[in-house]
Coordinates of C-alpha atoms in Angstrom, one line a residue:
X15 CA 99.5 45.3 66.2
X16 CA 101.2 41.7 66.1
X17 CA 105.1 42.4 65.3
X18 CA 106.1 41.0 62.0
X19 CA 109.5 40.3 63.5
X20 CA 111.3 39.1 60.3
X21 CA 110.1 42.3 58.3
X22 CA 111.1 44.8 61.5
X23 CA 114.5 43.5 61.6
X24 CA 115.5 44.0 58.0
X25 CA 113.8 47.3 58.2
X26 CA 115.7 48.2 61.7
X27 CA 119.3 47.1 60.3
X28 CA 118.6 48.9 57.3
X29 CA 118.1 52.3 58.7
X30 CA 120.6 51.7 61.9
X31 CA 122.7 51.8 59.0
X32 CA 121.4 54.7 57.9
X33 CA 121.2 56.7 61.1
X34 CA 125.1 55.7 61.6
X35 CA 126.0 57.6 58.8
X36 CA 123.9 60.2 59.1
X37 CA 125.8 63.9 60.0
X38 CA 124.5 66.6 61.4
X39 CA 120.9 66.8 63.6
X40 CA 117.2 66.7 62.4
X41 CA 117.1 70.3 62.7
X42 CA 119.3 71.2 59.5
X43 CA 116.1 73.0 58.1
X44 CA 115.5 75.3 61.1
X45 CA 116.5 78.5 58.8
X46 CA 113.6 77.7 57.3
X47 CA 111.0 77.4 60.3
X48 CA 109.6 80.4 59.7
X49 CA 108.7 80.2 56.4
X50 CA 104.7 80.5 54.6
X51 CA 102.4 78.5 53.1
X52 CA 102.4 80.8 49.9
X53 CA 104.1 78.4 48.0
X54 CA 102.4 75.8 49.0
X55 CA 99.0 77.2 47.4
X56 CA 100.8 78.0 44.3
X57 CA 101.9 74.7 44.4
X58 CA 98.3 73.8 44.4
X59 CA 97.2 75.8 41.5
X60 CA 100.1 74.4 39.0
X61 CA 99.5 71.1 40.1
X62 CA 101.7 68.0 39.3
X63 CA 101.5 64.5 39.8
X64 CA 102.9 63.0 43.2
X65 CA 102.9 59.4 44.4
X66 CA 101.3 58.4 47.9
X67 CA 102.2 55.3 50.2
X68 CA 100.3 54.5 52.7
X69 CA 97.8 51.5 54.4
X70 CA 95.2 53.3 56.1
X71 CA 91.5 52.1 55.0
X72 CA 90.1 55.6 54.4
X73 CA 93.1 56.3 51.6
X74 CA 91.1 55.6 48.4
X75 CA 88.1 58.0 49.5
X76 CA 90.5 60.8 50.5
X77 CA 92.4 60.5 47.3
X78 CA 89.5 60.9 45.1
X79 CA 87.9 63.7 47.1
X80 CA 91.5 65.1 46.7
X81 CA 91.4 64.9 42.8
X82 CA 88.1 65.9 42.8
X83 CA 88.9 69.4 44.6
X84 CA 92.0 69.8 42.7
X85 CA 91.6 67.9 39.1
X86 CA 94.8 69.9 38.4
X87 CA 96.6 67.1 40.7
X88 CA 97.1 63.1 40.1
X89 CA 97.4 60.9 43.0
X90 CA 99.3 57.7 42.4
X91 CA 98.1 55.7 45.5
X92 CA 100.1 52.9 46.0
X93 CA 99.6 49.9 49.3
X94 CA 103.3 48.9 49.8
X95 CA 102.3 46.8 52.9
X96 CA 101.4 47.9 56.3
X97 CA 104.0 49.4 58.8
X98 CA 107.4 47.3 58.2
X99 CA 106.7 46.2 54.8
X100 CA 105.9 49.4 54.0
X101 CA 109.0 50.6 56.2
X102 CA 111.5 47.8 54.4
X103 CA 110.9 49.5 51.0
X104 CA 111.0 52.7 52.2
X105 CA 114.5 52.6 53.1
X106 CA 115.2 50.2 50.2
X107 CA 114.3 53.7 48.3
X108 CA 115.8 55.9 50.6
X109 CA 119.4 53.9 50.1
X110 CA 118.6 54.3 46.5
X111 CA 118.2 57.5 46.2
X112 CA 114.8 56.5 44.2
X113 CA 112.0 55.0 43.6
X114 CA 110.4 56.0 47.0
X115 CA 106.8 57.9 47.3
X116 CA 106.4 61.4 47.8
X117 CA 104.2 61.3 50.5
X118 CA 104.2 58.3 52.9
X119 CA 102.4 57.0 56.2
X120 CA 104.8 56.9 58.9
X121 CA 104.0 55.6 62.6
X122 CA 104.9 57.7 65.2
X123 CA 107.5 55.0 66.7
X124 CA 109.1 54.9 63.4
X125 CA 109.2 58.9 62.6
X126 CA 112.4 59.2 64.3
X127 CA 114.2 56.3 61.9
X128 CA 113.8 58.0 58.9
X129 CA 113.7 62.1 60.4
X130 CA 116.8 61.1 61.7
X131 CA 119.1 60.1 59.1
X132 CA 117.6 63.6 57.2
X133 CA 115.4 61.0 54.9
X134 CA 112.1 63.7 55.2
X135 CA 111.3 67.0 54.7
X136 CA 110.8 69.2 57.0
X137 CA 107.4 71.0 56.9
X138 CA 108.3 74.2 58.9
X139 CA 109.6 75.8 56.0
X140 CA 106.3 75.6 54.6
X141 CA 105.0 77.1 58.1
X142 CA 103.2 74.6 59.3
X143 CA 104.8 74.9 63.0
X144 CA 101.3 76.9 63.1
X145 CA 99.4 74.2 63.5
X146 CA 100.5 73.4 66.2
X147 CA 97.3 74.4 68.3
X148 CA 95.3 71.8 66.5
X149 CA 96.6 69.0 67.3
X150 CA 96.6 67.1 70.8
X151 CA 99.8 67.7 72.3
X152 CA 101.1 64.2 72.3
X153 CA 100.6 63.7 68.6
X154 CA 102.3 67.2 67.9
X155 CA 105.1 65.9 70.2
X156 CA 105.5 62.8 68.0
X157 CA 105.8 64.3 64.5
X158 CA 108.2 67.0 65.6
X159 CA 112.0 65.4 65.5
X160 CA 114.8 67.9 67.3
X161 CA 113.7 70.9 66.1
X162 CA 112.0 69.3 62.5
X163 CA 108.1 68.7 61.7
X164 CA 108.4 65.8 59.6
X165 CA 105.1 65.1 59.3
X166 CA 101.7 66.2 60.2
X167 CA 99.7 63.5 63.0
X168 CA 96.5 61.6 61.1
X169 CA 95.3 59.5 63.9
X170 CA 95.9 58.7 67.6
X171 CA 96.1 56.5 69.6
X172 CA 94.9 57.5 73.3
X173 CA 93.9 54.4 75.5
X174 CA 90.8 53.2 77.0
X175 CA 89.5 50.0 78.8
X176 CA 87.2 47.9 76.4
X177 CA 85.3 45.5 78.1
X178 CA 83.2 42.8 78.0
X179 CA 79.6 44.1 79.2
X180 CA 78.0 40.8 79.3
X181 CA 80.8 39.0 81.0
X182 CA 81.1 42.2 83.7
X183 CA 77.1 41.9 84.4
X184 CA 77.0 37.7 84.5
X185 CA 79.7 37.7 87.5
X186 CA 79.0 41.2 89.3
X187 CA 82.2 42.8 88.4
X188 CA 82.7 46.3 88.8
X189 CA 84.3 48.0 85.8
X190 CA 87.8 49.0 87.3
X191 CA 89.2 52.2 87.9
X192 CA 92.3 51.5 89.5
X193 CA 94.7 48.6 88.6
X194 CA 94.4 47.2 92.1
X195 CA 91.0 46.6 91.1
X196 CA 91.6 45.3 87.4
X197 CA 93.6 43.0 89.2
X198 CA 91.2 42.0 91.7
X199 CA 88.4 41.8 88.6
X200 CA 90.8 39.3 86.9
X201 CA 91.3 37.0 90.2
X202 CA 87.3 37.1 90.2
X203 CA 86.6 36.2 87.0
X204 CA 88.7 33.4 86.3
X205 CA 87.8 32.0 89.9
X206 CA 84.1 31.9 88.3
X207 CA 85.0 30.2 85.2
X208 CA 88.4 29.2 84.9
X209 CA 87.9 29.2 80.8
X210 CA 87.7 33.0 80.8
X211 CA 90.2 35.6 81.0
X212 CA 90.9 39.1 82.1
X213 CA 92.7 39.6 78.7
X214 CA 95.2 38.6 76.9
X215 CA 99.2 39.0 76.5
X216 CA 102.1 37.1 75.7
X217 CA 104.7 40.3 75.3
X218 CA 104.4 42.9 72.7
X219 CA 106.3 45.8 72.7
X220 CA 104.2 48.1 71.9
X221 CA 101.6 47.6 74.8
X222 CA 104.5 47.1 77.0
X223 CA 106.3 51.1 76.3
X224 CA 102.1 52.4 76.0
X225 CA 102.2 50.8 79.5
X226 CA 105.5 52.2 81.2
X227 CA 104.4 55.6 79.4
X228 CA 101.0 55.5 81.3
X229 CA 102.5 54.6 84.6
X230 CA 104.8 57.9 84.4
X231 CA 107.5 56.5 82.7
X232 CA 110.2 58.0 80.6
X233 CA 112.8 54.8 79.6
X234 CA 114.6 56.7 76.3
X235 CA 115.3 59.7 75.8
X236 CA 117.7 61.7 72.8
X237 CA 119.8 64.3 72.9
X238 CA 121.3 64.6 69.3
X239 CA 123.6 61.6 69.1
X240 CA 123.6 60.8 72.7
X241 CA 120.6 58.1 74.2
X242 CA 119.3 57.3 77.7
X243 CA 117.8 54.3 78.4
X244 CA 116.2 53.0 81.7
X245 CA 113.4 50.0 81.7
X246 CA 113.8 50.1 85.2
X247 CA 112.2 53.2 86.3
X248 CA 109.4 54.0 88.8
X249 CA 107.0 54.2 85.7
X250 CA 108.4 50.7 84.7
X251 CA 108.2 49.4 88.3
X252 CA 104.8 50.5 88.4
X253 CA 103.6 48.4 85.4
X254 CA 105.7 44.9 86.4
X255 CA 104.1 45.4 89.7
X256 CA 100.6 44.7 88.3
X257 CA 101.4 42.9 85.0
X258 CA 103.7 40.3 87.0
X259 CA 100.6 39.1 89.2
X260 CA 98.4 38.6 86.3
X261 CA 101.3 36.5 84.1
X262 CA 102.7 34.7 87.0
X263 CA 98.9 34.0 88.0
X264 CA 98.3 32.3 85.2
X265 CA 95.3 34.9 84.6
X266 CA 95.7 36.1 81.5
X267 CA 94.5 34.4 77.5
X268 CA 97.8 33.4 75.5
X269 CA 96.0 33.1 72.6
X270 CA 98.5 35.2 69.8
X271 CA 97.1 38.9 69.4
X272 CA 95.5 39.2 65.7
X273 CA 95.0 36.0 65.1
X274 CA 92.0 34.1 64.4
X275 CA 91.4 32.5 67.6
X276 CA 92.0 36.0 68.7
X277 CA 89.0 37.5 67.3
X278 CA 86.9 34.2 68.6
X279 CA 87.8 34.5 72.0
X280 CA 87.0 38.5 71.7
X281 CA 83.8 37.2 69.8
X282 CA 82.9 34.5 72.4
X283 CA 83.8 36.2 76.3
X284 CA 86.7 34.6 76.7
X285 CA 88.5 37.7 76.7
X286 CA 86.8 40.0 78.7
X287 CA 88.6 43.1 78.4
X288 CA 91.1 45.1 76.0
X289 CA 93.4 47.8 77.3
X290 CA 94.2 49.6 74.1
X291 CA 93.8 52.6 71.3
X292 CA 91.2 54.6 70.2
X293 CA 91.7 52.8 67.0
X294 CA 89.9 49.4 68.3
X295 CA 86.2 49.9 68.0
X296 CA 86.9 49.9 63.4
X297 CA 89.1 46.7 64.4
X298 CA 86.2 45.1 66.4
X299 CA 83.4 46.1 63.9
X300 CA 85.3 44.7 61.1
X301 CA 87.0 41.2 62.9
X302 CA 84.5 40.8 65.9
X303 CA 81.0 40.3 64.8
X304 CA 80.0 37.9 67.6
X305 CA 80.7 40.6 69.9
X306 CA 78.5 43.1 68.8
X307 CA 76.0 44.8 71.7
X308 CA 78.6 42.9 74.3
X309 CA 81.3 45.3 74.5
X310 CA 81.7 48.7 76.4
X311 CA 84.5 51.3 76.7
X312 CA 85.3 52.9 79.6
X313 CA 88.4 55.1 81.3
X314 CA 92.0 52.8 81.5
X315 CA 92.5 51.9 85.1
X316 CA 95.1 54.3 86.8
X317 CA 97.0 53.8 89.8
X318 CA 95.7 56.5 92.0
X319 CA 92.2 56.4 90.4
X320 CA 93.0 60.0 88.2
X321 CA 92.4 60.1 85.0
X322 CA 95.8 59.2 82.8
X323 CA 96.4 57.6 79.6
X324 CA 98.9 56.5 76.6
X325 CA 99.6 56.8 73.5
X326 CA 99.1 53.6 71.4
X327 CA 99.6 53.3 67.9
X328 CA 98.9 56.5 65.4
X329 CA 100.5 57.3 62.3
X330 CA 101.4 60.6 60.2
X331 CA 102.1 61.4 56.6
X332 CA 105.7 62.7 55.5
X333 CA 107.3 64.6 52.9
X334 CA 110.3 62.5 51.2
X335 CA 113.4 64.4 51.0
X336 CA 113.5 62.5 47.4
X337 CA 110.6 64.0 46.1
X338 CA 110.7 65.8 43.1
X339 CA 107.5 68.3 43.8
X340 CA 108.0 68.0 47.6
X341 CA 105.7 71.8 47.6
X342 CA 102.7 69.6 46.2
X343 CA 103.0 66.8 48.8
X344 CA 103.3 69.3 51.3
X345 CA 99.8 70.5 50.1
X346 CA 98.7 67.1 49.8
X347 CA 99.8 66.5 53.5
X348 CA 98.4 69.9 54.6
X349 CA 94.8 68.9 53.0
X350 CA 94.7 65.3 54.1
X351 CA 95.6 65.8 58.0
X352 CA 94.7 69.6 58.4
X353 CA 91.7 69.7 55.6
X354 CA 88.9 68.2 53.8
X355 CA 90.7 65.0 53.9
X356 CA 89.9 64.5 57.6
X357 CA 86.5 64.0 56.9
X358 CA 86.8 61.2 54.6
X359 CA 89.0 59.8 57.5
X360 CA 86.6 60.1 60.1
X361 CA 83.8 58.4 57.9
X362 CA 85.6 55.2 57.5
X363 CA 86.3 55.0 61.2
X364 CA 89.4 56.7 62.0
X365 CA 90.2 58.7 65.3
X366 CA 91.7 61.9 64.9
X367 CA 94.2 64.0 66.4
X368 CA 92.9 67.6 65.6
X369 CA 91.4 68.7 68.6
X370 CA 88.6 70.7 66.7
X371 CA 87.3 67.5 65.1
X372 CA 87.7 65.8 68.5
X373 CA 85.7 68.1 70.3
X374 CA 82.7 68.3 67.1
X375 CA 79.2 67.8 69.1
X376 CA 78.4 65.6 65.9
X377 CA 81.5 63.3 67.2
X378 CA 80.9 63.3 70.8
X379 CA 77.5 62.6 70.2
X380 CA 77.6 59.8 67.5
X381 CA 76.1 56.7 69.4
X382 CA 77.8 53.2 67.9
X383 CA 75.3 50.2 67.7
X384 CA 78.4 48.5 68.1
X385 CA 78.8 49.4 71.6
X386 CA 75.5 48.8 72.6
X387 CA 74.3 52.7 71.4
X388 CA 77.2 54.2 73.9
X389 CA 78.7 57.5 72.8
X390 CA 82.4 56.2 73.0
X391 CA 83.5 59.0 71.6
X392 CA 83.1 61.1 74.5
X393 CA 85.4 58.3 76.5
X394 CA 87.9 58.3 74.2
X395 CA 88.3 62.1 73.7
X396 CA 88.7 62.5 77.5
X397 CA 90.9 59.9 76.7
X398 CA 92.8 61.8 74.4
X399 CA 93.2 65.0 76.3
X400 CA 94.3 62.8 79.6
X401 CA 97.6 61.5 77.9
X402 CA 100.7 61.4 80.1
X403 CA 103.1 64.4 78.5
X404 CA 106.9 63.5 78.0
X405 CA 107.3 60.5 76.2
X406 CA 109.8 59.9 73.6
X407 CA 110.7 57.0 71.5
X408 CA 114.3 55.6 70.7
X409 CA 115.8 56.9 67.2
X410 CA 115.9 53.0 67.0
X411 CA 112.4 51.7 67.9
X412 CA 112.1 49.3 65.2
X413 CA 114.9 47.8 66.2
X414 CA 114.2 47.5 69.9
X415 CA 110.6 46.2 68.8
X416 CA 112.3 43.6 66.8
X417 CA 114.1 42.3 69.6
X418 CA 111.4 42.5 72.3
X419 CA 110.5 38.9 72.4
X420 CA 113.8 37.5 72.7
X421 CA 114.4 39.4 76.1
X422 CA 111.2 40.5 77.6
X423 CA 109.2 37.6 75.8
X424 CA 110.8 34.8 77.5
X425 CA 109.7 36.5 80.8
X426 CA 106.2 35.9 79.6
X427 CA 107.1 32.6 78.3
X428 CA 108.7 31.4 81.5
X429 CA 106.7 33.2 83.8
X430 CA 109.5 35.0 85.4
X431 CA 109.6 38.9 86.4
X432 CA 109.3 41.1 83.7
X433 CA 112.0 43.4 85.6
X434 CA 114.2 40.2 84.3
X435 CA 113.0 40.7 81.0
X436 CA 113.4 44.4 80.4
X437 CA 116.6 44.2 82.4
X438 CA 117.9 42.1 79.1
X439 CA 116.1 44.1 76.7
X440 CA 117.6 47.7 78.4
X441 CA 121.1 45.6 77.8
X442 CA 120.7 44.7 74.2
X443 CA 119.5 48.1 73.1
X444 CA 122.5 49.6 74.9
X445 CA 124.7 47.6 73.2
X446 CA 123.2 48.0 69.9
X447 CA 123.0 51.7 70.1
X448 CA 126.4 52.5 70.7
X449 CA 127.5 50.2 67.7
X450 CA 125.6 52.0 65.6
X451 CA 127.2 55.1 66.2
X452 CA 124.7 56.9 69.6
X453 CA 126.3 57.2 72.9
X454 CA 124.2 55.2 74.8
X455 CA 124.0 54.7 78.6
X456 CA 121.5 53.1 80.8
X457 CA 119.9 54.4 84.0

């Protein structure tokens, strides 16, 4: 998604502040890893009335099938804004010591911030480290925090390659496989009409880690207190490689992701392809009605032509530490991402990360109309399953998001090597880390 730049750096100074004063490790609840779900079902039967954050369109449905299952049990559903606005309250409430949800959406970038500075519960005690084996292993890996599970994965992100069907067939381009040949597809379309574009980026930070993480990157890692950082790895040499010939050709739209002219050009051909999440074709249905029966989805280009992707995007839902029936959420959580409530998800277009639902012949098979009648599904499960294993984010990702375009940006701006760019950025984070309290080194 477009950063809201203002919104993440509140939200990013706010819990930096947090996390400096934080003691201890996320893992201060690991006596209670073992524990059952027993109370958790009790829970259910007393039932209570808890308090639900979150942004995601399939909320309303799930909360009334939820009510409807267990009348015992009031939902207060509340929109608080979506991902930083969301996040800026959220910690408003956290430094409070009120006012904050019970159970709120979290994206997986962010889960470190608040697991972290101890600001969520941790769901093993409830034994739900068990579930482990339902979930892809790269959405598992993102919800668990040291040795916490502070929140159980609702979607994922894996990506794929949309593309512009009509625009491939018109010039006789081969849908790439490699990104020697996505490169060579961009060089031929714009040589054939100079208006159109292999797709478009002007530096986001997002796509730019989902990128690095895809080329066999690892830039941050966390140890407790103490942070890595390296932009400048082989993954990240990998990426600036490719991306650098496409910026500093001049061959890609800098129209500004999610905005109107945005959706036109997606609507129109002018931007022929997409490299992103599993999360797109609701985005496209909903924004992009020109280009329905144009578009296609097919494997992200690799760099050796074997099948590898990336994470982008994906949220879960979290327990508050502040809670006052933190049991109930629990089951609330357990029943929305592990339950009945996935179904409600799924309906209104959501990609899951539970491997059973994933892998349903009734999902693989569905055939979008969208898409021209192609089961998608079945690319974007692969998809899934094909995500590059050891990626972490930094415990202060919102911060480093909030940053992004005034180092790596201006590479984009000025056409210079990204190496330049996330040199500077690398530098800044560093920096920032260790006054916040980390032990930070680069390289």
């Amino acid at each position: 998604m477009a950063p809201l730049r203002r919104h993440r750096a509140v939200a990013a100074l706010a819990l930096a502040a947090a996390l400096a004063t934080a003691c201890g490790s996320p893992g201060q609840d690991a006596a209670k890893a073992n524990g059952t779900q027993d109370s958790v079902d009790a829970a259910l039967k007393a039932g209570g009335t808890i308090t639900y954050w979150t942004w995601t369109p399939s909320a309303k449905a799930q909360v009334a099938a939820f009510e409807q299952e267990y009348p015992n049990v009031k939902v207060n559903l509340v929109n608080a804004g979506t991902g930083n606005d969301e996040y800026t309250k959220l910690q408003n409430a956290v430094k409070a010591g009120s006012g904050g949800p019970d159970v709120a959406q979290i994206e997986y970038q962010a889960l470190p911030q608040f697991a972290l500075p101890g600001s969520l519960v941790d769901l093993n005690q409830y034994g739900f480290g068990t579930f482990q084996k339902d979930y892809t292993p790269s959405t598992w890996t993102s919800v668990n925090v040291g040795s916490g599970l502070y929140g159980l994965p609702q979607d994922s992100g894996p990506m794929a390659l949309f593309y512009n069907k009509e625009d491939f067939d018109k010039y006789g381009i081969a849908v790439p496989k490699t990104w020697d040949e996505y490169l060579d597809a961009a060089k031929k379309l714009h040589a054939a009409d100079p208006t159109k574009f292999i797709t478009s980026d002007n530096g986001d930070a997002g796509f730019t880690t989902s990128m690095i993480w895809q080329a066999g990157g690892h830039p941050f890692s966390t140890d407790g207190r103490n942070v890595k950082i390296n932009l400048n790895d082989a993954g990240a040499q990998k990426w600036t490689k490719v991306w650098d010939q496409l910026v500093q050709g001049k061959l890609l739209s800098t129209v500004k992701g999610w905005s109107d002219d945005w959706y036109r050009e997606l609507g129109d051909g002018t931007i022929a392809t997409l490299v992103t999440g599993a999360w797109m074709p609701g985005v496209f249905k909903s924004s992009v009605a020109a280009g329905s029966g144009k578009w296609a989805v097919a494997p992200m280009p690799t760099y050796d032509g074997q099948p590898v992707s990336a994470e982008n995007g994906g949220s879960a839902q979290s327990v508050l530490k502040q809670s006052q029936n933190p049991t109930l959420a629990a089951a609330f959580v357990r029943w929305l991402n592990h339950g009945n409530g996935i179904k409600s998800f799924i309906a209104s277009g959501g990609f899951p990360s539970t491997t059973a639902d994933l892998n349903a012949p009734a999902f693989l098979d569905a055939t979008d109309p969208y898409f021209g009648g192609q089961k998608i599904n079945q690319v974007l499960t692969a998809a899934s399953g094909a995500v590059a294993k050891g990626w972490s984010y930094l415990p202060y990702q919102l911060y480093a998001n909030s940053i992004y375009n005034d180092t790596v940006g201006k590479s984009y701006l000025n056409g210079t090597p990204i190496e330049g760019g996330l040199k500077a950025w690398q530098s800044a984070l560093v920096d920032y880390g260790n006054q916040q309290g980390f032990t930070v080194s680069a390289g």
